[in-house]
XYZ file of C-alpha atoms in Angstrom:
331
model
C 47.928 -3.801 -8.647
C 45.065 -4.998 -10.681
C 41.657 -3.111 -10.454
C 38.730 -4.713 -9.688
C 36.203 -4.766 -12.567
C 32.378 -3.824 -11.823
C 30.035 -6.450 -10.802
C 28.307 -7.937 -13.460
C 25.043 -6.479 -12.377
C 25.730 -3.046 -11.993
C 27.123 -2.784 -15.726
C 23.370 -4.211 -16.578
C 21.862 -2.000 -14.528
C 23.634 1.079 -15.687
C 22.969 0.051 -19.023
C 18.833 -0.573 -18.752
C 18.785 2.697 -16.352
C 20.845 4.852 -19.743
C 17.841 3.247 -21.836
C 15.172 4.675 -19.633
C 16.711 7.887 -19.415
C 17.584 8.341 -22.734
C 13.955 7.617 -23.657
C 14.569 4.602 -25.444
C 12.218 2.773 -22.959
C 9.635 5.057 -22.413
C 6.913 4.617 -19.163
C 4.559 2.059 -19.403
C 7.507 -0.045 -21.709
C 8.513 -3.911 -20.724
C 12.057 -4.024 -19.591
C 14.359 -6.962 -19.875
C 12.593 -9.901 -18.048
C 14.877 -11.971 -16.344
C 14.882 -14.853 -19.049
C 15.330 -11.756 -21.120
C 18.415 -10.830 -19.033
C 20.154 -14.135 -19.131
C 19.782 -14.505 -22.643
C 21.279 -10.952 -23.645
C 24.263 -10.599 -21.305
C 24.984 -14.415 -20.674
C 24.560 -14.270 -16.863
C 23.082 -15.996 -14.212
C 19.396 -15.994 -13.553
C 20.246 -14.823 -9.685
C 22.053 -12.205 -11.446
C 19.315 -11.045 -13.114
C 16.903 -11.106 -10.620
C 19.242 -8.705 -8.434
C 19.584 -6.525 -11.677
C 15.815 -5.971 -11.754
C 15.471 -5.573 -7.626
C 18.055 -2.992 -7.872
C 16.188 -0.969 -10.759
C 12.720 -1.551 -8.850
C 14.619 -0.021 -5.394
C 15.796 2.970 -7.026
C 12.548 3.426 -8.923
C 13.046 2.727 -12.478
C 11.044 0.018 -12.860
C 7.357 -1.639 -11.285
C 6.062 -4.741 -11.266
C 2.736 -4.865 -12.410
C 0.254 -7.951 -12.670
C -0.281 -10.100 -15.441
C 1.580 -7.747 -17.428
C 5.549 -7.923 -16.187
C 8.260 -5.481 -14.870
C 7.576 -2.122 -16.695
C 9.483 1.200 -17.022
C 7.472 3.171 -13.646
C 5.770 7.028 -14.793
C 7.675 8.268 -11.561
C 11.327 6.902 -12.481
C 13.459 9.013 -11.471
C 15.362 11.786 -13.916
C 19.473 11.327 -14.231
C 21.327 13.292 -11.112
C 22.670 16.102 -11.548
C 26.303 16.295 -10.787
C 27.699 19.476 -8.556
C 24.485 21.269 -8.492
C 21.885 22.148 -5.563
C 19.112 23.568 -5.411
C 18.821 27.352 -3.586
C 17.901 26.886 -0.233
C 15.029 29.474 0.076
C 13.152 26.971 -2.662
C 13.003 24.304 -0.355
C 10.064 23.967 1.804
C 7.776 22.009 4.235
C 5.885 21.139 1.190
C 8.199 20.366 -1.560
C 9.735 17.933 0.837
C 6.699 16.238 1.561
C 6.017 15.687 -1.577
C 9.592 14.230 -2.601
C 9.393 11.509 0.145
C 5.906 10.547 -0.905
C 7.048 9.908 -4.697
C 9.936 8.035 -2.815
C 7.302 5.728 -0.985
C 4.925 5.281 -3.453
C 7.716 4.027 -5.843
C 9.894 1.973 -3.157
C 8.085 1.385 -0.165
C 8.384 2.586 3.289
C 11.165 1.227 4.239
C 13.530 3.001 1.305
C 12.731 6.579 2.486
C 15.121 8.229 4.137
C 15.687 11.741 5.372
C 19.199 11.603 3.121
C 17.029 10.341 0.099
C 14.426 12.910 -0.255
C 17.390 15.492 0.180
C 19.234 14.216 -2.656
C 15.875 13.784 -4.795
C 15.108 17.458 -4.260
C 18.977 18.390 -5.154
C 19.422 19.596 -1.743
C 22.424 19.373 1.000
C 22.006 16.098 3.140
C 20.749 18.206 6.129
C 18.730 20.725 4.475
C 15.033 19.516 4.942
C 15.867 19.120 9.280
C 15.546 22.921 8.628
C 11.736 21.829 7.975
C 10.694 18.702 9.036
C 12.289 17.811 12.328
C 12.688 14.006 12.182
C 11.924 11.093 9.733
C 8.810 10.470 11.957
C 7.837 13.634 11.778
C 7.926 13.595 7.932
C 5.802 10.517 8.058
C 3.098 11.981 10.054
C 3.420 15.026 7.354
C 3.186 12.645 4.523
C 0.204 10.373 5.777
C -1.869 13.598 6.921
C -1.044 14.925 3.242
C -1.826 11.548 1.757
C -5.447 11.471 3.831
C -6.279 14.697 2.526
C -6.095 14.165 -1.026
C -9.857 12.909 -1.285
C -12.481 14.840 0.491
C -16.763 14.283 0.276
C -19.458 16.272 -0.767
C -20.956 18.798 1.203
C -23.968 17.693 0.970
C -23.672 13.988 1.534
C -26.080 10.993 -0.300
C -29.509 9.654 1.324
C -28.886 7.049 3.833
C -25.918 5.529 6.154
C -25.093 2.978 3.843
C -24.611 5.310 0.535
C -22.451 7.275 3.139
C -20.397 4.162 4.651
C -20.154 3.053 1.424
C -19.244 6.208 -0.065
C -16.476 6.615 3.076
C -15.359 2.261 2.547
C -14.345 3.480 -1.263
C -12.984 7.105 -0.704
C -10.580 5.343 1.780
C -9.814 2.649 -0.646
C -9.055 5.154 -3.284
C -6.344 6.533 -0.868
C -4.651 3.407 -0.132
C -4.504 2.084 -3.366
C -2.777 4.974 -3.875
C -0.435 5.134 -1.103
C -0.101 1.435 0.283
C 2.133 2.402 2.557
C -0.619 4.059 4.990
C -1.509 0.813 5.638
C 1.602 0.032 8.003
C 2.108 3.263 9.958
C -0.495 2.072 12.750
C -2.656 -0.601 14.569
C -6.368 -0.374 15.201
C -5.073 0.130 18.852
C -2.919 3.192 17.851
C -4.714 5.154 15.322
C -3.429 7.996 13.888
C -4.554 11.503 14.963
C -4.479 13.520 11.934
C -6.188 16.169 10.895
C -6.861 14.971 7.415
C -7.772 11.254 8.767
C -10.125 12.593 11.329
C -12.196 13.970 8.441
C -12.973 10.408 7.217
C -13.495 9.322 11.129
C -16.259 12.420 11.561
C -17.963 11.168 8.006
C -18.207 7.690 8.815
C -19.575 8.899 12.084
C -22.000 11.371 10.901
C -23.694 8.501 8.728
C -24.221 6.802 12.208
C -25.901 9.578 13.868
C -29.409 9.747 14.541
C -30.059 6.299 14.483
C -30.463 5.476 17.912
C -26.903 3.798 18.462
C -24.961 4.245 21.510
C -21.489 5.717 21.174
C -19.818 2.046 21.422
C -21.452 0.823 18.955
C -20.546 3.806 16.579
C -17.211 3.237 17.435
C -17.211 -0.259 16.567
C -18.706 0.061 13.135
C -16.475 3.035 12.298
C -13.195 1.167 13.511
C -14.625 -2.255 11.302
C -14.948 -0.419 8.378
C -11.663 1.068 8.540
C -10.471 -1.844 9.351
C -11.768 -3.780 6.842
C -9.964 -1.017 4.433
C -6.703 -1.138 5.796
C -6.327 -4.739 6.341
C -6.649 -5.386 2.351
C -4.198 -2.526 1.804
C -1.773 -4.217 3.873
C -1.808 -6.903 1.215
C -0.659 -4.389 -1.280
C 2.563 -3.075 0.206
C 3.382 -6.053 1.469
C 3.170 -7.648 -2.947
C 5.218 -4.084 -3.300
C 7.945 -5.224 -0.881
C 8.163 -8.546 -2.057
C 8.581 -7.686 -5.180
C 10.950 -5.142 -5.049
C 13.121 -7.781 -2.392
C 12.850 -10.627 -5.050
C 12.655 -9.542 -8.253
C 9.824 -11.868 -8.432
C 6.312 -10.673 -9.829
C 3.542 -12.094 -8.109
C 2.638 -14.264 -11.198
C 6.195 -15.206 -11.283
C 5.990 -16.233 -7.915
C 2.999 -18.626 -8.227
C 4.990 -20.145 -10.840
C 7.416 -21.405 -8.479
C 4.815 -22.530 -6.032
C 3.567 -25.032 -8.433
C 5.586 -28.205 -7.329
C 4.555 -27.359 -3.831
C 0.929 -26.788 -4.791
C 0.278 -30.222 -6.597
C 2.118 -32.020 -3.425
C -0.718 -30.456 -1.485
C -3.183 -31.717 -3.834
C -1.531 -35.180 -4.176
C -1.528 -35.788 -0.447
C -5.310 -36.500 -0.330
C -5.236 -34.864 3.059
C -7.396 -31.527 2.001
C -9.715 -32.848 0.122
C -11.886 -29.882 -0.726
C -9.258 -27.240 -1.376
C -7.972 -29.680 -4.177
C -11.644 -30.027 -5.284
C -12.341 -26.124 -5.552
C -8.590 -25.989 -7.149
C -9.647 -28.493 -9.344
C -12.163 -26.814 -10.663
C -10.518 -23.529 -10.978
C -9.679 -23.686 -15.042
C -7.412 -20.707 -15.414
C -6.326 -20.770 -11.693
C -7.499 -18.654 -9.058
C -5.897 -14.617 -9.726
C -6.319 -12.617 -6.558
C -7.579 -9.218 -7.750
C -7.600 -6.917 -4.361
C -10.003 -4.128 -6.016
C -12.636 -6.468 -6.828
C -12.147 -8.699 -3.668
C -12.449 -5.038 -1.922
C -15.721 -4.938 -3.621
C -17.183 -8.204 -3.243
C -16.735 -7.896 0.800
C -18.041 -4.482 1.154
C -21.205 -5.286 0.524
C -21.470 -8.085 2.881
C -19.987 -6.040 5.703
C -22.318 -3.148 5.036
C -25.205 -5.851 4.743
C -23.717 -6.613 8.810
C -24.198 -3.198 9.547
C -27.298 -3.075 8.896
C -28.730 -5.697 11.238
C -27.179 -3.749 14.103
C -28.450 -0.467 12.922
C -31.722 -1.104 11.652
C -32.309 -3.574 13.978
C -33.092 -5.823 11.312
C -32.851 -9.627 13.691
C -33.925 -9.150 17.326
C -31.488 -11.247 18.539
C -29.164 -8.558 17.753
C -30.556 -6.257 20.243
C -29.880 -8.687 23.034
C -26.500 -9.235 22.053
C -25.723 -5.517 21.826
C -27.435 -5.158 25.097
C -25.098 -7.421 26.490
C -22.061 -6.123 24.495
C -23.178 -2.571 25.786
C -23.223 -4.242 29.278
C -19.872 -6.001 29.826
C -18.327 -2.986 27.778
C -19.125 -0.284 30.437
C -18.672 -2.669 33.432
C -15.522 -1.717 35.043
C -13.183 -4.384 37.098
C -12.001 -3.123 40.034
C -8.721 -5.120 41.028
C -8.828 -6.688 44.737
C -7.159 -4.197 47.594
């Protein structure tokens, strides 16, 4: 009986991942594109892609922009065959720590409760001894993740250094985590310990200022807000890029016939104007567009707080109004 031979991609795959393990591609090198794959094994360019989303899934390899699919600083070392790890070395936070490395490589949806045992060396079932359920670990890993940037005791002059201060510290955090941006609604929030320390600092700059609670609320909840819904933006690039193979350059690329029948149809006349005039293109850079809108937002704030436009007192006298009115349903 004949013996089915490999698939073509796994052969390439096993031969980039030796490279990268034997140090011949160090972090921070350029792998293979996939050009660069079709021309040195003589295979498909769907081939290729799937060699580089398989690499990217099992954390070899990131995408980064403008500069092209790189050997990742976190890729995993080579398994080691028949050995575990004692049990009594295993704990809460070792295994925290092993599924955030596996979500800040591969996204969300790649961690697993069987994954983080194997990338700790462990038995299958050995961190339920610790962490009783994969939602559970989440909860473990986002409280972790919150609490790796803290403030200063004593804080800067002013609610908007603070709110501003509080906007970046969160930023920091899901840049470097984008998965906290899809564990939770506005509606749902999160009650961590860890997160409830940026909630009372973003607060606290409120205070004093002659705000009622709802109003607190509301600027608190838009300024995270405004935070997480840019992150989203970033684990959602991660995803697609790890599903396609596809950078996000790469991707733009093959938007380009579809693009310039926009254009061509004369029916959006000043999107092919502002395109038009757009020499090297338009790059979507999410730190500096989370820069460019803070300040406008904060500039918002400060209407309602310092009570900068009087018209904005009668609507948040009428905001305050309908929001404590309660509607009692007919009997």
């Amino acid at each position: 009986m004949a013996v089915q031979s490999e698939p073509p991609y796994l052969r390439i795959v096993a031969e980039i991942r030796r490279r990268i393990t034997s140090g011949e591609l160090a972090p921070g090198d350029r792998v293979p594109s996939t050009r660069g794959i079709v021309k040195e094994w003589g295979v498909a360019l769907a081939t290729a892609t799937k060699v580089l989303t398989t690499l990217r899934l099992e954390g070899f390899v990131e995408t980064l922009p403008r500069v092209g699919t790189v050997v990742s600083d976190r890729a995993p070392a080579p398994p080691v065959k028949a050995r575990t790890q004692p049990e009594h070395d295993l704990t809460r936070e070792r295994i925290v720590r092993a599924a955030m490395d596996i979500a800040d490589t591969e996204g969300l949806a790649a961690l697993s409760m069987r994954g983080v045992a194997a990338r700790l060396g462990v038995a299958a079932m050995s961190p339920y001894r610790h962490v009783g359920s994969k939602d559970d670990l989440v909860l473990l890993m986002a409280d972790a993740a919150f609490g790796e940037a803290g403030y200063p005791a004593v804080p800067p002059d002013g609610w908007r250094a603070r709110l501003e201060l509080g906007g970046r510290t969160l930023w920091s955090l899901f840049r470097a985590h984008p998965w906290l941006a899809q564990l939770a609604p506005l509606t749902r929030p999160l009650l961590l310990p860890h997160l409830m320390t940026h909630a009372e600092w973003a607060l606290a700059a409120l205070d004093g200022h002659g705000l009622d609670p709802v109003t607190m609320m509301d600027v608190h909840v838009l300024l995270y807000g405004y935070v997480q819904g840019l992150a989203v933006g970033l684990e959602q690039e991660t995803q697609a890029a790890a599903t396609t193979g596809v950078s996000e350059d790469g991707w733009m690329e093959q938007q380009a016939a579809a693009l310039n029948s926009l254009v061509a149809s004369g029916r959006y006349p000043v999107f092919s104007r502002v395109t038009a005039s757009l020499a090297d293109g338009y790059e979507l850079r999410f730190d500096e567009l989370f820069e460019f809108g803070l300040g406008p937002l904060l500039d918002g704030f400060a209407t309602v707080i310092e009570g900068g436009r009087p018209e904005l007192a009668t609507l948040a006298t009428a905001h305050q109004a309908l929001t404590s009115t309660t509607v009692r349903p007919r009997t």
